[in-house]
Amino acid sequence: MQSLFRQVPSIDKLLRHPQAVEFLQQFAHTAVVDALRTLLTEARSFIQQQHQLPDYLANESTLFAALHERLNQTHQPNMRPVFNLTGTVLHTNLGRSLWSEKAIEAASDAMRHNVALEFDLAQGSRSHRDNYISALMQRLVGVEATCVVNNNAAAVLLMLATFAAGKEVIVSRGELVEIGGAFRIPDIMKQAGCTLVEVGTTNRTHLKDYRQAITENTAFLMKVHTSNYHIEGFTSSVSEAELVELGKEFGLPVISDLGSGSLTDMQALGLPAEPMVQEKVAAGVDLVSFSGDKLLGGPQAGIIVGKKALIDQLQAHPLKRVLRCDKVILSGLEVTLQSYLTPEKLTQTLPTLALLTQSVETLTQKAEQLRAVLCKRLDSRYELQIEPSLAQIGSGALPSEKLPSVALTISAESQADLLALENQFKQLPNPIIGRFAQQKFWLDLRSVAQFESLLAMLETAELK
């Protein structure tokens, strides 16, 4: 054991090696020393347990190869690009919507330069950072004003904290949703300091239920879009328009949490219907909140549109400064919204809508190209087939609706071989993420962007 420990070189000796000198120039002193210290500590632990030297201490060449690999790993971002072949287009775990090229350019410019974030160029004076978005939403949706925060959950929290702290908020029991990450409407109300008043039942709520629940301590009436589940059968719910009339009778505002928040008619694009922000505004809802990174197709943001008097109060609340967006997000969001000024080109400009509206014929052609490439990279253990698939929008949008899709499925006699292949896919420069179902590994073409880049990577990939 002592003889083995004596073969572990010192850090000072290694730093004088020509290879180490190169690494010092490339990665700097601190990183190289930290990596060496970790490797040598691991080596001593290995000797203690295995009574032999680790392979990387066989000679100087293997040691410096291990050091170089460790340094590269340390400096490689873990949040790196992946290819989404899960069949879920807006995959929360994979970053949801992809930005348009123009939005990326705008955000990149905002990173490199000072921008007119809170500065009115025409007047030469200070302005509000939400003004650009507000002006666009006036044109697109017909609202008086807009408030932007970092996500829709924050938007709901801000509305509740501003108008309902110490008061009651009336919501149908069938709308007390929980979304990903254990975000629950009742919990958000508790954090905002307001009291939830549940009305109706899980499947049926009537206008009289809201009316009977109104008291002098009611702050407003609230509608929550049940975007991630659907109740069928013996059901009844109250529309926003009906709630608005009731609200007028009692002098109460109505707010609506739309979640996904579409700004275009999905049915006109051949997709399932989804409530539009414009519809809620036209119905007279006082405040409507929705996400920027779902069906809208832009960066993560929570957007609140509605009456200016109410928006002004949101902007003045101390929480707004905590939840506000930076110049990068606002730049990307502004350009994303500008895309909606030319609705005829949305499926060309916004990647999310482009992926969702692909034809089955196009997806079949992509599946054939993918199979041709993988057939050259995989051995006879694997069987590749092109099969019909059902994709989904994701992120809580239209959960009961499936989109016709096409997948390349990979099967093998051994489940271990499939798991090994999945692991190899995840080790690629840009990992490939698919899904397991029916004892096969499915690569769904509906959700994958940069398809040509995927093929190019696989052409040179070393798959076993």
Tab-separated table of C-alpha atoms in Angstrom:
chain	number	residue	atom	x	y	z
A	1	MET	CA	0.000	0.000	0.000
A	2	GLN	CA	2.735	2.473	0.931
A	3	SER	CA	4.534	1.665	-2.320
A	4	LEU	CA	1.366	2.492	-4.275
A	5	PHE	CA	0.815	5.740	-2.407
A	6	ARG	CA	4.398	6.798	-3.159
A	7	GLN	CA	3.603	6.457	-6.891
A	8	VAL	CA	1.006	9.212	-6.681
A	9	PRO	CA	2.827	12.312	-8.007
A	10	SER	CA	2.771	15.674	-6.279
A	11	ILE	CA	0.850	18.620	-7.697
A	12	ASP	CA	4.020	20.754	-7.810
A	13	LYS	CA	5.810	18.158	-9.941
A	14	LEU	CA	2.877	17.816	-12.332
A	15	LEU	CA	2.540	21.585	-12.771
A	16	ARG	CA	6.071	21.718	-14.155
A	17	HIS	CA	5.228	19.236	-16.917
A	18	PRO	CA	4.976	20.806	-20.439
A	19	GLN	CA	1.442	19.480	-20.858
A	20	ALA	CA	0.400	21.123	-17.601
A	21	VAL	CA	1.920	24.407	-18.748
A	22	GLU	CA	-0.352	24.302	-21.819
A	23	PHE	CA	-3.366	23.631	-19.620
A	24	LEU	CA	-2.400	26.545	-17.360
A	25	GLN	CA	-2.508	28.859	-20.359
A	26	GLN	CA	-5.826	27.450	-21.561
A	27	PHE	CA	-7.742	27.027	-18.290
A	28	ALA	CA	-5.788	29.190	-15.772
A	29	HIS	CA	-3.985	28.186	-12.589
A	30	THR	CA	-6.920	27.758	-10.190
A	31	ALA	CA	-8.879	25.407	-12.441
A	32	VAL	CA	-5.867	23.209	-13.207
A	33	VAL	CA	-4.809	22.903	-9.573
A	34	ASP	CA	-8.365	22.124	-8.443
A	35	ALA	CA	-8.735	19.420	-11.106
A	36	LEU	CA	-5.364	17.884	-10.238
A	37	ARG	CA	-6.134	17.900	-6.538
A	38	THR	CA	-9.456	16.141	-7.202
A	39	LEU	CA	-7.840	13.502	-9.416
A	40	LEU	CA	-5.075	12.737	-6.918
A	41	THR	CA	-7.539	12.594	-4.012
A	42	GLU	CA	-9.644	10.132	-5.986
A	43	ALA	CA	-6.507	8.134	-6.770
A	44	ARG	CA	-5.604	7.787	-3.081
A	45	SER	CA	-9.155	6.721	-2.270
A	46	PHE	CA	-9.022	4.148	-5.088
A	47	ILE	CA	-5.740	2.736	-3.759
A	48	GLN	CA	-7.195	2.506	-0.264
A	49	GLN	CA	-10.187	0.513	-1.501
A	50	GLN	CA	-8.789	-1.494	-4.419
A	51	HIS	CA	-5.119	-1.894	-3.415
A	52	GLN	CA	-3.987	-0.879	-6.889
A	53	LEU	CA	-3.403	2.241	-8.952
A	54	PRO	CA	-6.259	3.678	-11.011
A	55	ASP	CA	-5.844	3.326	-14.770
A	56	TYR	CA	-5.151	7.028	-15.290
A	57	LEU	CA	-1.975	6.776	-13.196
A	58	ALA	CA	-0.514	4.162	-15.519
A	59	ASN	CA	1.712	6.799	-17.104
A	60	GLU	CA	1.971	10.546	-17.675
A	61	SER	CA	0.048	10.351	-20.942
A	62	THR	CA	-3.048	8.763	-19.386
A	63	LEU	CA	-2.888	11.107	-16.391
A	64	PHE	CA	-2.830	14.254	-18.493
A	65	ALA	CA	-5.558	12.842	-20.748
A	66	ALA	CA	-7.714	12.358	-17.646
A	67	LEU	CA	-6.827	15.859	-16.474
A	68	HIS	CA	-7.793	17.356	-19.840
A	69	GLU	CA	-11.130	15.510	-19.828
A	70	ARG	CA	-11.852	16.695	-16.286
A	71	LEU	CA	-11.044	20.302	-17.190
A	72	ASN	CA	-13.277	20.150	-20.250
A	73	GLN	CA	-16.141	18.714	-18.200
A	74	THR	CA	-15.748	21.458	-15.599
A	75	HIS	CA	-15.999	24.172	-18.247
A	76	GLN	CA	-18.834	22.613	-20.236
A	77	PRO	CA	-22.311	23.954	-19.400
A	78	ASN	CA	-24.693	21.323	-18.061
A	79	MET	CA	-27.614	23.266	-19.487
A	80	ARG	CA	-26.647	22.520	-23.051
A	81	PRO	CA	-28.769	22.074	-26.189
A	82	VAL	CA	-30.669	18.814	-26.601
A	83	PHE	CA	-32.820	17.369	-29.375
A	84	ASN	CA	-36.403	16.956	-28.190
A	85	LEU	CA	-37.917	13.820	-29.708
A	86	THR	CA	-40.320	13.129	-26.854
A	87	GLY	CA	-43.401	14.138	-28.833
A	88	THR	CA	-44.160	16.936	-26.352
A	89	VAL	CA	-43.537	20.202	-28.180
A	90	LEU	CA	-43.698	22.552	-25.175
A	91	HIS	CA	-41.731	20.314	-22.828
A	92	THR	CA	-41.293	22.077	-19.478
A	93	ASN	CA	-38.227	20.012	-18.567
A	94	LEU	CA	-36.623	20.874	-21.908
A	95	GLY	CA	-37.255	24.622	-21.822
A	96	ARG	CA	-40.715	24.982	-23.414
A	97	SER	CA	-40.985	27.246	-26.450
A	98	LEU	CA	-38.120	28.078	-28.801
A	99	TRP	CA	-37.561	31.731	-29.640
A	100	SER	CA	-37.830	33.076	-33.149
A	101	GLU	CA	-34.591	34.077	-34.853
A	102	LYS	CA	-35.523	37.748	-34.651
A	103	ALA	CA	-36.248	37.438	-30.939
A	104	ILE	CA	-32.866	35.756	-30.423
A	105	GLU	CA	-31.153	38.589	-32.302
A	106	ALA	CA	-32.953	41.210	-30.229
A	107	ALA	CA	-32.051	39.489	-26.966
A	108	SER	CA	-28.443	39.118	-28.111
A	109	ASP	CA	-28.281	42.838	-28.935
A	110	ALA	CA	-29.677	43.621	-25.487
A	111	MET	CA	-26.909	41.537	-23.910
A	112	ARG	CA	-24.168	43.291	-25.864
A	113	HIS	CA	-25.398	46.874	-25.672
A	114	ASN	CA	-27.101	49.394	-23.496
A	115	VAL	CA	-30.734	49.646	-24.576
A	116	ALA	CA	-33.586	52.096	-24.114
A	117	LEU	CA	-35.097	49.963	-21.354
A	118	GLU	CA	-36.645	52.728	-19.262
A	119	PHE	CA	-35.863	55.675	-21.494
A	120	ASP	CA	-38.212	57.462	-23.889
A	121	LEU	CA	-36.048	58.346	-26.897
A	122	ALA	CA	-38.635	60.754	-28.311
A	123	GLN	CA	-39.101	62.716	-25.081
A	124	GLY	CA	-35.569	62.273	-23.778
A	125	SER	CA	-36.880	61.294	-20.361
A	126	ARG	CA	-37.366	58.285	-18.128
A	127	SER	CA	-40.182	55.868	-18.996
A	128	HIS	CA	-41.456	52.476	-17.793
A	129	ARG	CA	-39.853	49.214	-18.914
A	130	ASP	CA	-43.249	47.661	-19.745
A	131	ASN	CA	-44.264	50.462	-22.123
A	132	TYR	CA	-43.136	48.753	-25.345
A	133	ILE	CA	-45.048	45.578	-24.483
A	134	SER	CA	-48.062	47.595	-23.387
A	135	ALA	CA	-48.194	49.463	-26.706
A	136	LEU	CA	-48.063	46.183	-28.641
A	137	MET	CA	-50.782	44.565	-26.537
A	138	GLN	CA	-53.015	47.589	-27.124
A	139	ARG	CA	-52.747	46.915	-30.869
A	140	LEU	CA	-53.027	43.137	-30.659
A	141	VAL	CA	-55.654	42.656	-27.964
A	142	GLY	CA	-57.315	46.034	-27.535
A	143	VAL	CA	-56.455	46.453	-23.846
A	144	GLU	CA	-55.701	49.675	-22.030
A	145	ALA	CA	-52.425	48.608	-20.396
A	146	THR	CA	-50.064	45.723	-19.666
A	147	CYS	CA	-47.870	44.586	-16.794
A	148	VAL	CA	-45.049	42.060	-17.336
A	149	VAL	CA	-43.484	39.809	-14.678
A	150	ASN	CA	-41.233	36.744	-14.808
A	151	ASN	CA	-43.908	34.037	-15.221
A	152	ASN	CA	-47.646	33.479	-14.997
A	153	ALA	CA	-47.492	32.163	-11.439
A	154	ALA	CA	-45.890	35.474	-10.475
A	155	ALA	CA	-48.642	37.286	-12.374
A	156	VAL	CA	-51.333	35.523	-10.335
A	157	LEU	CA	-49.462	36.201	-7.089
A	158	LEU	CA	-49.097	39.898	-7.931
A	159	MET	CA	-52.796	40.304	-8.759
A	160	LEU	CA	-53.845	38.574	-5.547
A	161	ALA	CA	-51.382	40.467	-3.357
A	162	THR	CA	-52.353	43.823	-4.869
A	163	PHE	CA	-56.126	43.575	-4.726
A	164	ALA	CA	-57.047	40.780	-2.303
A	165	ALA	CA	-54.680	40.881	0.694
A	166	GLY	CA	-56.865	40.404	3.782
A	167	LYS	CA	-59.909	39.852	1.598
A	168	GLU	CA	-61.822	37.005	-0.049
A	169	VAL	CA	-61.492	35.662	-3.591
A	170	ILE	CA	-64.281	33.538	-5.076
A	171	VAL	CA	-63.255	30.613	-7.318
A	172	SER	CA	-65.115	27.563	-8.586
A	173	ARG	CA	-64.024	24.259	-6.990
A	174	GLY	CA	-63.583	22.843	-10.465
A	175	GLU	CA	-60.863	25.420	-11.159
A	176	LEU	CA	-58.577	24.933	-8.143
A	177	VAL	CA	-55.793	23.667	-10.327
A	178	GLU	CA	-52.367	22.317	-9.516
A	179	ILE	CA	-49.737	22.686	-12.209
A	180	GLY	CA	-46.165	21.434	-12.484
A	181	GLY	CA	-43.850	21.965	-9.525
A	182	ALA	CA	-46.770	21.686	-7.053
A	183	PHE	CA	-48.053	25.192	-7.882
A	184	ARG	CA	-51.571	25.282	-6.464
A	185	ILE	CA	-54.041	28.139	-6.645
A	186	PRO	CA	-55.019	27.769	-2.935
A	187	ASP	CA	-51.332	27.930	-1.913
A	188	ILE	CA	-50.728	31.062	-3.967
A	189	MET	CA	-53.756	32.697	-2.340
A	190	LYS	CA	-52.385	31.852	1.085
A	191	GLN	CA	-49.021	33.398	0.201
A	192	ALA	CA	-50.793	36.521	-1.061
A	193	GLY	CA	-52.619	36.878	2.248
A	194	CYS	CA	-56.125	36.390	0.889
A	195	THR	CA	-58.897	33.941	1.712
A	196	LEU	CA	-60.111	31.422	-0.826
A	197	VAL	CA	-63.861	31.024	-1.096
A	198	GLU	CA	-64.742	27.854	-3.001
A	199	VAL	CA	-68.091	27.700	-4.762
A	200	GLY	CA	-69.972	24.991	-6.616
A	201	THR	CA	-68.741	21.432	-6.928
A	202	THR	CA	-65.906	19.795	-8.827
A	203	ASN	CA	-68.031	19.224	-11.926
A	204	ARG	CA	-70.810	21.832	-11.691
A	205	THR	CA	-70.775	25.500	-10.711
A	206	HIS	CA	-73.616	27.950	-11.348
A	207	LEU	CA	-73.852	31.736	-11.356
A	208	LYS	CA	-75.992	31.619	-8.200
A	209	ASP	CA	-73.084	29.951	-6.385
A	210	TYR	CA	-70.929	33.032	-6.991
A	211	ARG	CA	-73.777	35.387	-6.098
A	212	GLN	CA	-74.471	33.664	-2.770
A	213	ALA	CA	-70.769	33.745	-1.832
A	214	ILE	CA	-70.302	37.497	-2.335
A	215	THR	CA	-69.801	39.466	0.886
A	216	GLU	CA	-68.598	42.945	1.789
A	217	ASN	CA	-65.106	41.437	2.090
A	218	THR	CA	-64.998	40.023	-1.459
A	219	ALA	CA	-62.080	41.408	-3.464
A	220	PHE	CA	-62.969	40.005	-6.886
A	221	LEU	CA	-64.347	37.070	-8.834
A	222	MET	CA	-61.736	34.783	-10.364
A	223	LYS	CA	-61.723	32.368	-13.303
A	224	VAL	CA	-58.889	29.870	-13.750
A	225	HIS	CA	-58.435	28.084	-17.063
A	226	THR	CA	-58.085	24.364	-16.333
A	227	SER	CA	-55.366	24.022	-18.924
A	228	ASN	CA	-53.821	20.773	-17.690
A	229	TYR	CA	-56.945	18.645	-17.211
A	230	HIS	CA	-60.472	18.312	-18.560
A	231	ILE	CA	-63.721	17.369	-16.854
A	232	GLU	CA	-66.345	15.654	-19.012
A	233	GLY	CA	-69.845	14.350	-18.461
A	234	PHE	CA	-72.384	16.028	-16.192
A	235	THR	CA	-70.720	19.427	-16.030
A	236	SER	CA	-71.582	23.104	-15.811
A	237	SER	CA	-69.458	26.230	-15.517
A	238	VAL	CA	-69.931	29.980	-15.588
A	239	SER	CA	-68.463	31.998	-18.444
A	240	GLU	CA	-66.379	35.124	-18.022
A	241	ALA	CA	-69.119	37.191	-19.660
A	242	GLU	CA	-71.631	36.050	-17.023
A	243	LEU	CA	-69.188	36.785	-14.226
A	244	VAL	CA	-68.541	40.256	-15.645
A	245	GLU	CA	-72.247	41.088	-15.474
A	246	LEU	CA	-72.389	39.805	-11.905
A	247	GLY	CA	-69.279	41.794	-11.062
A	248	LYS	CA	-70.821	44.980	-12.419
A	249	GLU	CA	-73.893	44.408	-10.275
A	250	PHE	CA	-71.775	44.254	-7.102
A	251	GLY	CA	-68.964	46.561	-8.181
A	252	LEU	CA	-66.411	43.731	-8.231
A	253	PRO	CA	-63.648	43.226	-10.805
A	254	VAL	CA	-63.224	39.894	-12.583
A	255	ILE	CA	-59.791	38.429	-13.225
A	256	SER	CA	-58.910	35.452	-15.401
A	257	ASP	CA	-55.832	33.229	-15.204
A	258	LEU	CA	-55.550	31.837	-18.734
A	259	GLY	CA	-52.308	29.939	-18.269
A	260	SER	CA	-51.140	29.159	-21.802
A	261	GLY	CA	-52.657	32.267	-23.312
A	262	SER	CA	-53.055	32.016	-27.060
A	263	LEU	CA	-53.105	35.195	-29.155
A	264	THR	CA	-54.177	33.473	-32.356
A	265	ASP	CA	-57.010	31.192	-33.424
A	266	MET	CA	-55.549	27.699	-33.077
A	267	GLN	CA	-58.381	26.137	-35.055
A	268	ALA	CA	-57.497	28.308	-38.051
A	269	LEU	CA	-54.076	26.626	-37.933
A	270	GLY	CA	-55.620	23.174	-37.896
A	271	LEU	CA	-55.053	22.729	-34.166
A	272	PRO	CA	-57.492	22.130	-31.284
A	273	ALA	CA	-59.270	25.211	-29.953
A	274	GLU	CA	-57.678	27.111	-27.075
A	275	PRO	CA	-59.138	30.184	-25.298
A	276	MET	CA	-57.756	33.420	-26.700
A	277	VAL	CA	-56.778	36.451	-24.678
A	278	GLN	CA	-58.785	38.671	-27.024
A	279	GLU	CA	-61.967	36.743	-26.208
A	280	LYS	CA	-61.612	37.369	-22.475
A	281	VAL	CA	-60.865	41.054	-23.000
A	282	ALA	CA	-63.876	41.389	-25.296
A	283	ALA	CA	-66.022	39.710	-22.631
A	284	GLY	CA	-65.120	42.574	-20.286
A	285	VAL	CA	-62.724	40.775	-17.941
A	286	ASP	CA	-60.825	43.391	-15.954
A	287	LEU	CA	-57.464	41.574	-15.788
A	288	VAL	CA	-56.224	38.575	-17.797
A	289	SER	CA	-52.924	36.833	-17.107
A	290	PHE	CA	-51.056	34.332	-19.306
A	291	SER	CA	-47.623	32.923	-20.108
A	292	GLY	CA	-45.102	34.101	-22.666
A	293	ASP	CA	-43.295	30.799	-23.137
A	294	LYS	CA	-46.164	28.488	-24.004
A	295	LEU	CA	-48.529	28.932	-26.947
A	296	LEU	CA	-47.397	32.524	-27.316
A	297	GLY	CA	-44.047	31.124	-28.470
A	298	GLY	CA	-41.677	33.499	-26.693
A	299	PRO	CA	-39.553	33.827	-23.549
A	300	GLN	CA	-40.697	32.935	-20.054
A	301	ALA	CA	-42.855	35.763	-18.786
A	302	GLY	CA	-46.149	36.435	-17.084
A	303	ILE	CA	-48.278	38.975	-18.929
A	304	ILE	CA	-51.200	40.781	-17.319
A	305	VAL	CA	-53.481	42.830	-19.548
A	306	GLY	CA	-56.521	44.878	-18.654
A	307	LYS	CA	-57.892	48.136	-17.285
A	308	LYS	CA	-55.257	50.871	-16.876
A	309	ALA	CA	-56.386	51.863	-13.396
A	310	LEU	CA	-55.820	48.311	-12.188
A	311	ILE	CA	-52.567	47.845	-14.100
A	312	ASP	CA	-51.242	51.061	-12.537
A	313	GLN	CA	-51.864	49.579	-9.087
A	314	LEU	CA	-50.003	46.402	-10.057
A	315	GLN	CA	-47.065	48.463	-11.288
A	316	ALA	CA	-46.953	50.387	-7.996
A	317	HIS	CA	-46.937	47.297	-5.760
A	318	PRO	CA	-43.553	46.496	-4.124
A	319	LEU	CA	-43.741	42.920	-5.466
A	320	LYS	CA	-43.579	44.197	-9.033
A	321	ARG	CA	-39.952	45.207	-8.624
A	322	VAL	CA	-39.172	41.749	-7.243
A	323	LEU	CA	-40.918	40.019	-10.140
A	324	ARG	CA	-40.047	42.305	-13.053
A	325	CYS	CA	-38.264	41.090	-16.200
A	326	ASP	CA	-34.847	42.202	-17.385
A	327	LYS	CA	-33.875	43.792	-20.696
A	328	VAL	CA	-33.103	40.435	-22.368
A	329	ILE	CA	-36.524	38.918	-21.692
A	330	LEU	CA	-38.363	42.111	-22.588
A	331	SER	CA	-36.423	42.415	-25.850
A	332	GLY	CA	-37.282	38.839	-26.841
A	333	LEU	CA	-40.901	39.289	-25.810
A	334	GLU	CA	-41.306	42.526	-27.759
A	335	VAL	CA	-40.082	40.960	-31.007
A	336	THR	CA	-42.197	37.835	-30.392
A	337	LEU	CA	-45.308	39.982	-30.052
A	338	GLN	CA	-44.379	41.933	-33.168
A	339	SER	CA	-44.686	38.636	-35.061
A	340	TYR	CA	-48.414	38.687	-34.312
A	341	LEU	CA	-48.774	41.906	-36.309
A	342	THR	CA	-48.407	39.682	-39.393
A	343	PRO	CA	-50.565	36.689	-38.394
A	344	GLU	CA	-50.349	35.117	-41.863
A	345	LYS	CA	-46.668	34.347	-41.251
A	346	LEU	CA	-46.858	33.033	-37.687
A	347	THR	CA	-46.148	29.413	-38.634
A	348	GLN	CA	-43.028	30.610	-40.433
A	349	THR	CA	-41.714	33.012	-37.797
A	350	LEU	CA	-42.527	31.234	-34.511
A	351	PRO	CA	-40.837	27.827	-34.054
A	352	THR	CA	-43.531	26.553	-31.668
A	353	LEU	CA	-46.313	27.062	-34.194
A	354	ALA	CA	-44.102	25.747	-36.984
A	355	LEU	CA	-43.585	22.470	-35.108
A	356	LEU	CA	-47.248	22.141	-34.152
A	357	THR	CA	-48.524	22.645	-37.704
A	358	GLN	CA	-46.210	20.236	-39.558
A	359	SER	CA	-48.059	17.804	-41.807
A	360	VAL	CA	-47.909	14.054	-41.217
A	361	GLU	CA	-46.369	13.729	-44.693
A	362	THR	CA	-43.505	16.022	-43.693
A	363	LEU	CA	-42.983	14.111	-40.456
A	364	THR	CA	-42.942	10.810	-42.360
A	365	GLN	CA	-40.216	12.119	-44.661
A	366	LYS	CA	-38.165	13.187	-41.649
A	367	ALA	CA	-38.644	9.780	-40.024
A	368	GLU	CA	-37.377	8.086	-43.177
A	369	GLN	CA	-34.283	10.295	-43.227
A	370	LEU	CA	-33.624	9.596	-39.567
A	371	ARG	CA	-34.010	5.851	-40.061
A	372	ALA	CA	-31.581	5.897	-42.994
A	373	VAL	CA	-28.916	7.590	-40.885
A	374	LEU	CA	-29.414	5.415	-37.814
A	375	CYS	CA	-29.418	2.212	-39.861
A	376	LYS	CA	-25.822	3.034	-40.759
A	377	ARG	CA	-24.858	3.717	-37.143
A	378	LEU	CA	-26.584	0.847	-35.310
A	379	ASP	CA	-25.884	-2.888	-35.554
A	380	SER	CA	-28.260	-5.802	-36.047
A	381	ARG	CA	-29.319	-5.880	-32.394
A	382	TYR	CA	-31.701	-3.015	-33.107
A	383	GLU	CA	-34.853	-2.962	-35.237
A	384	LEU	CA	-36.014	0.399	-36.576
A	385	GLN	CA	-39.589	1.041	-37.675
A	386	ILE	CA	-41.611	4.087	-38.690
A	387	GLU	CA	-44.903	4.147	-36.789
A	388	PRO	CA	-47.866	6.487	-36.226
A	389	SER	CA	-47.600	8.422	-32.999
A	390	LEU	CA	-49.626	10.831	-30.907
A	391	ALA	CA	-47.846	14.009	-29.865
A	392	GLN	CA	-49.025	16.694	-27.481
A	393	ILE	CA	-48.622	20.434	-27.137
A	394	GLY	CA	-47.386	20.241	-23.539
A	395	SER	CA	-46.977	22.654	-20.608
A	396	GLY	CA	-50.619	22.219	-19.661
A	397	ALA	CA	-52.029	23.304	-23.016
A	398	LEU	CA	-54.909	21.137	-24.276
A	399	PRO	CA	-53.930	18.063	-22.211
A	400	SER	CA	-56.736	15.861	-23.553
A	401	GLU	CA	-55.953	16.663	-27.186
A	402	LYS	CA	-53.390	14.619	-29.107
A	403	LEU	CA	-51.761	15.625	-32.377
A	404	PRO	CA	-51.209	13.058	-35.124
A	405	SER	CA	-47.506	12.454	-35.476
A	406	VAL	CA	-44.862	10.042	-36.758
A	407	ALA	CA	-42.102	8.360	-34.793
A	408	LEU	CA	-39.087	6.218	-35.460
A	409	THR	CA	-39.250	3.357	-32.958
A	410	ILE	CA	-36.259	1.300	-31.885
A	411	SER	CA	-36.672	-2.160	-30.409
A	412	ALA	CA	-34.220	-4.832	-29.305
A	413	GLU	CA	-34.336	-8.354	-27.900
A	414	SER	CA	-32.753	-7.087	-24.716
A	415	GLN	CA	-34.147	-4.199	-22.703
A	416	ALA	CA	-30.584	-3.654	-21.485
A	417	ASP	CA	-29.537	-2.921	-25.079
A	418	LEU	CA	-32.277	-0.298	-25.378
A	419	LEU	CA	-31.261	1.331	-22.100
A	420	ALA	CA	-27.644	1.330	-23.220
A	421	LEU	CA	-28.634	3.002	-26.492
A	422	GLU	CA	-30.676	5.627	-24.672
A	423	ASN	CA	-27.634	6.333	-22.505
A	424	GLN	CA	-25.459	6.705	-25.614
A	425	PHE	CA	-27.995	9.145	-27.061
A	426	LYS	CA	-27.715	11.218	-23.871
A	427	GLN	CA	-23.911	11.256	-24.122
A	428	LEU	CA	-23.878	12.784	-27.613
A	429	PRO	CA	-22.626	16.386	-28.042
A	430	ASN	CA	-26.271	17.447	-28.210
A	431	PRO	CA	-28.160	14.722	-26.295
A	432	ILE	CA	-31.178	13.076	-27.913
A	433	ILE	CA	-34.185	12.804	-25.596
A	434	GLY	CA	-36.951	10.359	-26.559
A	435	ARG	CA	-39.456	8.275	-24.634
A	436	PHE	CA	-40.070	4.622	-23.739
A	437	ALA	CA	-43.422	3.005	-24.505
A	438	GLN	CA	-44.569	-0.509	-25.448
A	439	GLN	CA	-41.045	-1.849	-24.819
A	440	LYS	CA	-39.686	0.411	-27.557
A	441	PHE	CA	-37.725	3.635	-27.639
A	442	TRP	CA	-39.732	6.278	-29.503
A	443	LEU	CA	-38.216	9.192	-31.389
A	444	ASP	CA	-41.202	11.405	-32.222
A	445	LEU	CA	-40.557	13.823	-35.090
A	446	ARG	CA	-43.286	16.318	-34.144
A	447	SER	CA	-41.251	17.973	-31.377
A	448	VAL	CA	-37.737	18.100	-32.842
A	449	ALA	CA	-36.274	21.391	-34.034
A	450	GLN	CA	-33.022	21.826	-36.004
A	451	PHE	CA	-33.659	18.504	-37.733
A	452	GLU	CA	-30.800	18.902	-40.203
A	453	SER	CA	-28.393	19.455	-37.320
A	454	LEU	CA	-29.659	16.248	-35.737
A	455	LEU	CA	-28.897	14.276	-38.896
A	456	ALA	CA	-25.468	15.887	-39.233
A	457	MET	CA	-24.558	14.944	-35.668
A	458	LEU	CA	-25.699	11.342	-36.114
A	459	GLU	CA	-23.718	10.992	-39.345
A	460	THR	CA	-20.493	11.169	-37.350
A	461	ALA	CA	-21.702	9.747	-34.018
A	462	GLU	CA	-19.968	6.704	-32.581
A	463	LEU	CA	-22.840	4.461	-31.530
A	464	LYS	CA	-22.276	0.867	-30.421
